[in-house]
Coordinates of C-alpha atoms and ligand atoms in Angstrom, one line a residue:
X269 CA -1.3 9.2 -30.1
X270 CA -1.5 10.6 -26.9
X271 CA -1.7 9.7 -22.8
X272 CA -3.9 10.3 -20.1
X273 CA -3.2 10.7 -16.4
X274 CA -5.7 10.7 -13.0
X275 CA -3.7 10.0 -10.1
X276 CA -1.5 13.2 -9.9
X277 CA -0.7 15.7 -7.1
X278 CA 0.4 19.3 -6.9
X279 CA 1.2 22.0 -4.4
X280 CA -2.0 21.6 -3.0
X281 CA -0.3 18.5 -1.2
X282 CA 3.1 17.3 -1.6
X283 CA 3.1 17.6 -5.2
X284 CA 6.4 20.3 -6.2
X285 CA 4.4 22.8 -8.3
X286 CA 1.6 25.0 -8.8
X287 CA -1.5 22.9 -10.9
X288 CA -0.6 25.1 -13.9
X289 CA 2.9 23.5 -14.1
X290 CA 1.4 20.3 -14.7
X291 CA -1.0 21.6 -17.4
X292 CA 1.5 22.9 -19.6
X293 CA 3.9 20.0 -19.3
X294 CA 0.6 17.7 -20.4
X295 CA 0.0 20.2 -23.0
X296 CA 3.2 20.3 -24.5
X297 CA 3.3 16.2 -24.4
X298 CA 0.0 16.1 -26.0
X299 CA -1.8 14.5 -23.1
X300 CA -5.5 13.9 -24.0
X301 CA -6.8 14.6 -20.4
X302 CA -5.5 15.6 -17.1
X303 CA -6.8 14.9 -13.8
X304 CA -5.5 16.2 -10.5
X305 CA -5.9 14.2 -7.7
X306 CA -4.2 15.7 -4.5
X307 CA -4.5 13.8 -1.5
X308 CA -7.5 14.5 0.4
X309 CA -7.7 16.2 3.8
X310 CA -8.0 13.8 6.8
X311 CA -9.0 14.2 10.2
X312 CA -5.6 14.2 11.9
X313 CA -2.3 16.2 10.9
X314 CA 0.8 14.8 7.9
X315 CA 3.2 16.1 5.6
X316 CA 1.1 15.4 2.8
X317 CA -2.4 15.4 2.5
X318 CA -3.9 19.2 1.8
X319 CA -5.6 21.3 4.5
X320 CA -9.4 21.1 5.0
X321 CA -9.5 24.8 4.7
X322 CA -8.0 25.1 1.0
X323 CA -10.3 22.1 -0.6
X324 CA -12.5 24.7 -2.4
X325 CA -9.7 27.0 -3.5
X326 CA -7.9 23.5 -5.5
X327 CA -11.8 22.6 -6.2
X328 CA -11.7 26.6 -8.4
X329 CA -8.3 26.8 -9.0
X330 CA -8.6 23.4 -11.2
X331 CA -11.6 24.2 -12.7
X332 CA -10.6 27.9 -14.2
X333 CA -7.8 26.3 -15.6
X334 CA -10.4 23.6 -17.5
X335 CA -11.4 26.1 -19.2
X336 CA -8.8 28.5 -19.5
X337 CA -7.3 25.6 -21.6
X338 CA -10.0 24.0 -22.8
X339 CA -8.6 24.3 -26.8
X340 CA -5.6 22.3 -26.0
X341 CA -6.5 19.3 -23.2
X342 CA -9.4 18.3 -21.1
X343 CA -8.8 18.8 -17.4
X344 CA -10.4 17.7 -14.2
X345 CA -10.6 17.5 -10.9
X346 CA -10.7 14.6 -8.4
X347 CA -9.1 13.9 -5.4
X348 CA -6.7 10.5 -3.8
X349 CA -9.0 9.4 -0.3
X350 CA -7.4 7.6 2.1
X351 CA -9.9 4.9 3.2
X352 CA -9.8 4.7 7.1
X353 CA -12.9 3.3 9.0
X354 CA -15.1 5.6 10.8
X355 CA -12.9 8.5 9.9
X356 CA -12.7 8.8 6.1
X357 CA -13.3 7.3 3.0
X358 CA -14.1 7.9 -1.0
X359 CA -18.1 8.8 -0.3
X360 CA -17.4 11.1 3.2
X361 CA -19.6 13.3 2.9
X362 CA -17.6 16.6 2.4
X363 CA -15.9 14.5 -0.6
X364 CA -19.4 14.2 -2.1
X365 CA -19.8 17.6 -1.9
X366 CA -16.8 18.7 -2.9
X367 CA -17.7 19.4 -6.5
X368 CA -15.4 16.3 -7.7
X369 CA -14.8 14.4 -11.3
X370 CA -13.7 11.1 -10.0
X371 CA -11.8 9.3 -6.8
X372 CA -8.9 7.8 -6.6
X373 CA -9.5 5.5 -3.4
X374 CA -6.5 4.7 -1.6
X375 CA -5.3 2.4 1.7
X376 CA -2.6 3.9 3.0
X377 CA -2.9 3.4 6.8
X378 CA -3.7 0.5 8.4
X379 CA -5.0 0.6 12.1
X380 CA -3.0 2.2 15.1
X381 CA -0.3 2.1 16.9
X382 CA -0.2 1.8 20.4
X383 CA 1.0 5.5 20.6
X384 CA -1.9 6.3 18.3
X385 CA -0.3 7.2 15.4
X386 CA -2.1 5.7 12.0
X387 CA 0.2 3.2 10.7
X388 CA 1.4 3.9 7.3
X389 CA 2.6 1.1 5.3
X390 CA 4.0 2.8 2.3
X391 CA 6.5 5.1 4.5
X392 CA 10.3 4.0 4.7
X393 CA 11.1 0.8 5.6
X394 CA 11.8 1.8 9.5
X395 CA 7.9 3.0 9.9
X396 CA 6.9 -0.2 7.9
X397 CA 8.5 -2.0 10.8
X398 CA 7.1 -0.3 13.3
X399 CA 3.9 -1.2 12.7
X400 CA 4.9 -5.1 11.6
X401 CA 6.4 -5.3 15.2
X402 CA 3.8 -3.5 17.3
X403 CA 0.5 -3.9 15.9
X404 CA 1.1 -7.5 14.0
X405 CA 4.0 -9.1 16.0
X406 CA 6.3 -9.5 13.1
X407 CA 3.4 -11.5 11.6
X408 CA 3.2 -10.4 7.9
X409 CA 0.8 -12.1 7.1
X410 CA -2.2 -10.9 9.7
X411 CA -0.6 -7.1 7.9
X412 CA -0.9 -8.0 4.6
X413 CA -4.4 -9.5 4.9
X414 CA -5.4 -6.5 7.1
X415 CA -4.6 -4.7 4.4
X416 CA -6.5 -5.9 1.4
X417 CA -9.5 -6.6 3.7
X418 CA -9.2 -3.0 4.3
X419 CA -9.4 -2.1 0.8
X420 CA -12.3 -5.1 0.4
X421 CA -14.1 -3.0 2.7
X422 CA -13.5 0.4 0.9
X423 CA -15.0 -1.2 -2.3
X424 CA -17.9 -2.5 -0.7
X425 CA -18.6 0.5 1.3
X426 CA -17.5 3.1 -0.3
X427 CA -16.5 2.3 -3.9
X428 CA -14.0 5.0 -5.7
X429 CA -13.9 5.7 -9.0
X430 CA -10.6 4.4 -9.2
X431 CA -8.9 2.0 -6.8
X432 CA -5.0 3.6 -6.4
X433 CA -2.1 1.4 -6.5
X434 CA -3.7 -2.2 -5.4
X435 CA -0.5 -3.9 -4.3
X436 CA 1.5 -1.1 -2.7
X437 CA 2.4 -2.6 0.1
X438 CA 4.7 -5.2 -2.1
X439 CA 7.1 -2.0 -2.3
X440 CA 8.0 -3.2 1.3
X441 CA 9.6 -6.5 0.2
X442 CA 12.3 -3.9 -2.0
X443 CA 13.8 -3.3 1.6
X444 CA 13.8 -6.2 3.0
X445 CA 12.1 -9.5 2.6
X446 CA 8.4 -9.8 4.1
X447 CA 6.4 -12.0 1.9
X448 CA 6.9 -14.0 -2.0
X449 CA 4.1 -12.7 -4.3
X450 CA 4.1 -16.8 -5.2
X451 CA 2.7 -17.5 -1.8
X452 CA -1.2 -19.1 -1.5
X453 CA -2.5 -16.9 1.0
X454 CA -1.0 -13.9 -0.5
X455 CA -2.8 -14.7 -4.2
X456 CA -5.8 -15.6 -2.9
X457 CA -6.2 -12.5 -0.5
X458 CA -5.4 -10.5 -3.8
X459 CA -8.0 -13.0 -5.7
X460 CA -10.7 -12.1 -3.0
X461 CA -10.0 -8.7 -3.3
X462 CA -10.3 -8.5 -7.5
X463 CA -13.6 -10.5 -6.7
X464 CA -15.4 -7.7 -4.7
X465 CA -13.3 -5.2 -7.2
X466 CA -15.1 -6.4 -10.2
X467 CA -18.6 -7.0 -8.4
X468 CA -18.5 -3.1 -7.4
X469 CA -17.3 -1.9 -10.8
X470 CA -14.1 -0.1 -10.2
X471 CA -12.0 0.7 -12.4
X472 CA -8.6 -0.3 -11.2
X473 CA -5.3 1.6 -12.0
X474 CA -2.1 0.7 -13.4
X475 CA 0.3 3.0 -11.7
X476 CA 3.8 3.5 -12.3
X477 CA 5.4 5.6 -10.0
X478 CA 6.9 2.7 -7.7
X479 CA 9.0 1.7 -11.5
X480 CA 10.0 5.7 -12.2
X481 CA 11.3 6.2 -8.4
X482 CA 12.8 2.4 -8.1
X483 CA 10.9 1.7 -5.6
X484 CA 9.5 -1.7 -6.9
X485 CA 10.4 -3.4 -9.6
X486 CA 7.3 -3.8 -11.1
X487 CA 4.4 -1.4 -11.6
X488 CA 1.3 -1.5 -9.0
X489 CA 0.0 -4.2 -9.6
X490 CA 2.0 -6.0 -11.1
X491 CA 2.2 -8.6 -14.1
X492 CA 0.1 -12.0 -12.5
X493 CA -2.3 -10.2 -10.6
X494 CA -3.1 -8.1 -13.9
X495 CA -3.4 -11.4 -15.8
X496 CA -6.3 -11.8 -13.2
X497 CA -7.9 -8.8 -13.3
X498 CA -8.4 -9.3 -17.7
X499 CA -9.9 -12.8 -16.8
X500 CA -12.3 -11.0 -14.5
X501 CA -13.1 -8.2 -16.7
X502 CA -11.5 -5.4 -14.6
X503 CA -11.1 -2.0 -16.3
X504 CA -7.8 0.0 -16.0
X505 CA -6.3 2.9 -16.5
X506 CA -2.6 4.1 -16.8
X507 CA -2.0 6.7 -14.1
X508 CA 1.5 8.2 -12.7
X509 CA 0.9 8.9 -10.1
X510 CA 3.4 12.1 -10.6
X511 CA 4.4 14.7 -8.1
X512 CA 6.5 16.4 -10.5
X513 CA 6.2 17.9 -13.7
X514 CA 8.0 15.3 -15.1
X515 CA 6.6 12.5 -13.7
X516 CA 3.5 13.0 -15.9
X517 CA 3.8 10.0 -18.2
X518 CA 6.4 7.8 -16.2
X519 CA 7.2 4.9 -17.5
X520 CA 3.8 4.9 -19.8
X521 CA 5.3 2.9 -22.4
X522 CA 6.4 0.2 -20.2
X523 CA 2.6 -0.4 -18.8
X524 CA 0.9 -0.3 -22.0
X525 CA 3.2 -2.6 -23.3
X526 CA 2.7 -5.1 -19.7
X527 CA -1.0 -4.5 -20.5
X528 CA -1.0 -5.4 -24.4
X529 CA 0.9 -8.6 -23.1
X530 CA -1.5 -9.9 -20.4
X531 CA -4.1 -9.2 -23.1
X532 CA -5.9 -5.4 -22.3
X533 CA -6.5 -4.1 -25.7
X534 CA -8.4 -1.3 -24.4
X535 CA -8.0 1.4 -21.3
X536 CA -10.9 3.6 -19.4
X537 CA -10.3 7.3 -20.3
X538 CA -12.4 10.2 -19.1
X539 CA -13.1 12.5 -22.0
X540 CA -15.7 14.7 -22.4
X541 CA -17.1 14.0 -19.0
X542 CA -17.4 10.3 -19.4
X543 CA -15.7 7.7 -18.1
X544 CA -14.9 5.0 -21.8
X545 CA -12.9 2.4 -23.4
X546 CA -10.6 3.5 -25.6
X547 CA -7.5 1.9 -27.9
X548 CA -4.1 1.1 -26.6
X549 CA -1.3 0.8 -28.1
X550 CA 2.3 1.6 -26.6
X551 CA 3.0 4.6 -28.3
X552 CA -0.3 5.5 -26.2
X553 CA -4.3 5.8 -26.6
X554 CA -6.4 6.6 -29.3
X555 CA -9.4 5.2 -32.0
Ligands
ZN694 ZN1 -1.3 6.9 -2.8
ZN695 ZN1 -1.0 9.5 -5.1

């Protein structure tokens, strides 16, 4: 039995080690397949997201090491793209041409303050508010539906492989109390958004690195909206999201076991070049 993981980052962004790093650690835990997916350049400067100047350097450097160690694990490359409208998105052009595996497409920021900074709504809890007060008027829920109509609109217009952490914005409520997950609106904007999810044919991922940094108490997303996702016929994957080496497999166990419960049997893998269904167990994938 072994694991895969997409959604990763390295020094490339504001992951902590050189891409190698993470190859051997995945090696010597018998990962099937690794995929890097640093966060993509945007069009105005943060701490995190890599330079436009070294994409084709990460683009190379990941690829040598495909087949450097090509005997022991399958490697790719893909990248985490922020979806913001008019600026960037999973199908920008440079992204097409970058030479990539896969997406991870992911809403981070939503609209702009009135200083013109892009509001980011998975920063700390002080930022969150920022943008809550100024852009929303303490209404959460205008921010919250703002924010899965933004990712509606990233899947309609721009489809990613993968969708990256669907309900990240719940992280918030860890802080300090914004919204119940039990609350109409809230389900049904989720229920609108798995609708256009499932028309476009993402795959959606479970990610776990909100449970591994106790961040949230569940993984993104979480158990009910998951259950909704197998009625529709969503495909997932089990990502980490990991900045560190050992964040690779991060509270695995944990979502194949939520997964096996709510009734997934089987998780999308991309081996041998193609994205397929594959066993899952808890102990992890395999035929
Ligand atoms: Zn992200
Ligand atoms: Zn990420």
């Amino acid at each position: 039995m072994s694991w895969t993981n997409y959604h990763s980052h390295c020094a490339y962004c504001d992951g902590s080690d050189l891409p190698v790093v993470y190859v051997a650690e995945a090696i010597a835990q018998g990962f099937a397949a690794y995929g890097f997916s640093s966060h993509a350049p945007i069009p105005f400067p943060t701490t995190w997201n890599m330079q436009m100047d070294k994409l084709p350097a990460y683009v190379a450097e990941i690829k040598a090491l495909r087949n450097q160690y090509q005997a022991q694990i399958q490697i790719y490359v893909g990248l985490e793209v922020d979806f913001i409208p008019g600026l960037i998105g999973p199908r920008s052009k440079f992204i097409q041409e970058a030479g990539l595996d896969y997406t991870v497409g992911s809403v981070h920021f939503v609209d702009v303050l009135p200083d013109g900074r892009h509001w980011e709504i998975d920063n700390k809890p002080a930022v969150f508010a920022e943008g809550w007060e100024q852009i929303f008027k303490k209404d959460t829920r205008a921010a919250v539906t703002r924010y899965f109509e933004l990712t509606r609109q990233m899947v309609r217009e721009q489809c990613p492989t993968i969708v990256g952490h669907l309900d990240k914005i719940k992280m918030q409520n860890t802080n300090r109390f914004y919204f119940a997950e039990t609350e109409d609106w809230y389900q049904e904007e989720v229920l609108k958004t798995l609708r256009e999810i499932a028309a476009a044919g993402a795959i959606v991922e479970v990610n776990t690195r909100g449970l591994y940094q106790n961040k949230t108490t569940e993984v993104y997303p979480g158990r009910w909206i998951l259950a909704q996702m197998k009625a529709l016929q969503i495909p997932v994957t089990i990502n980490s999201d990991a900045h560190k080496p050992r964040e690779i497999a991060g509270k695995f166990d944990y979502a194949a076991q939520l997964l096996l419960e709510t009734g997934y049997q089987q998780v999308q893998v991309l081996l041998n070049g193609t994205w397929q269904p594959i066993k899952l167990t808890t102990a992890g994938i395999g035929r």
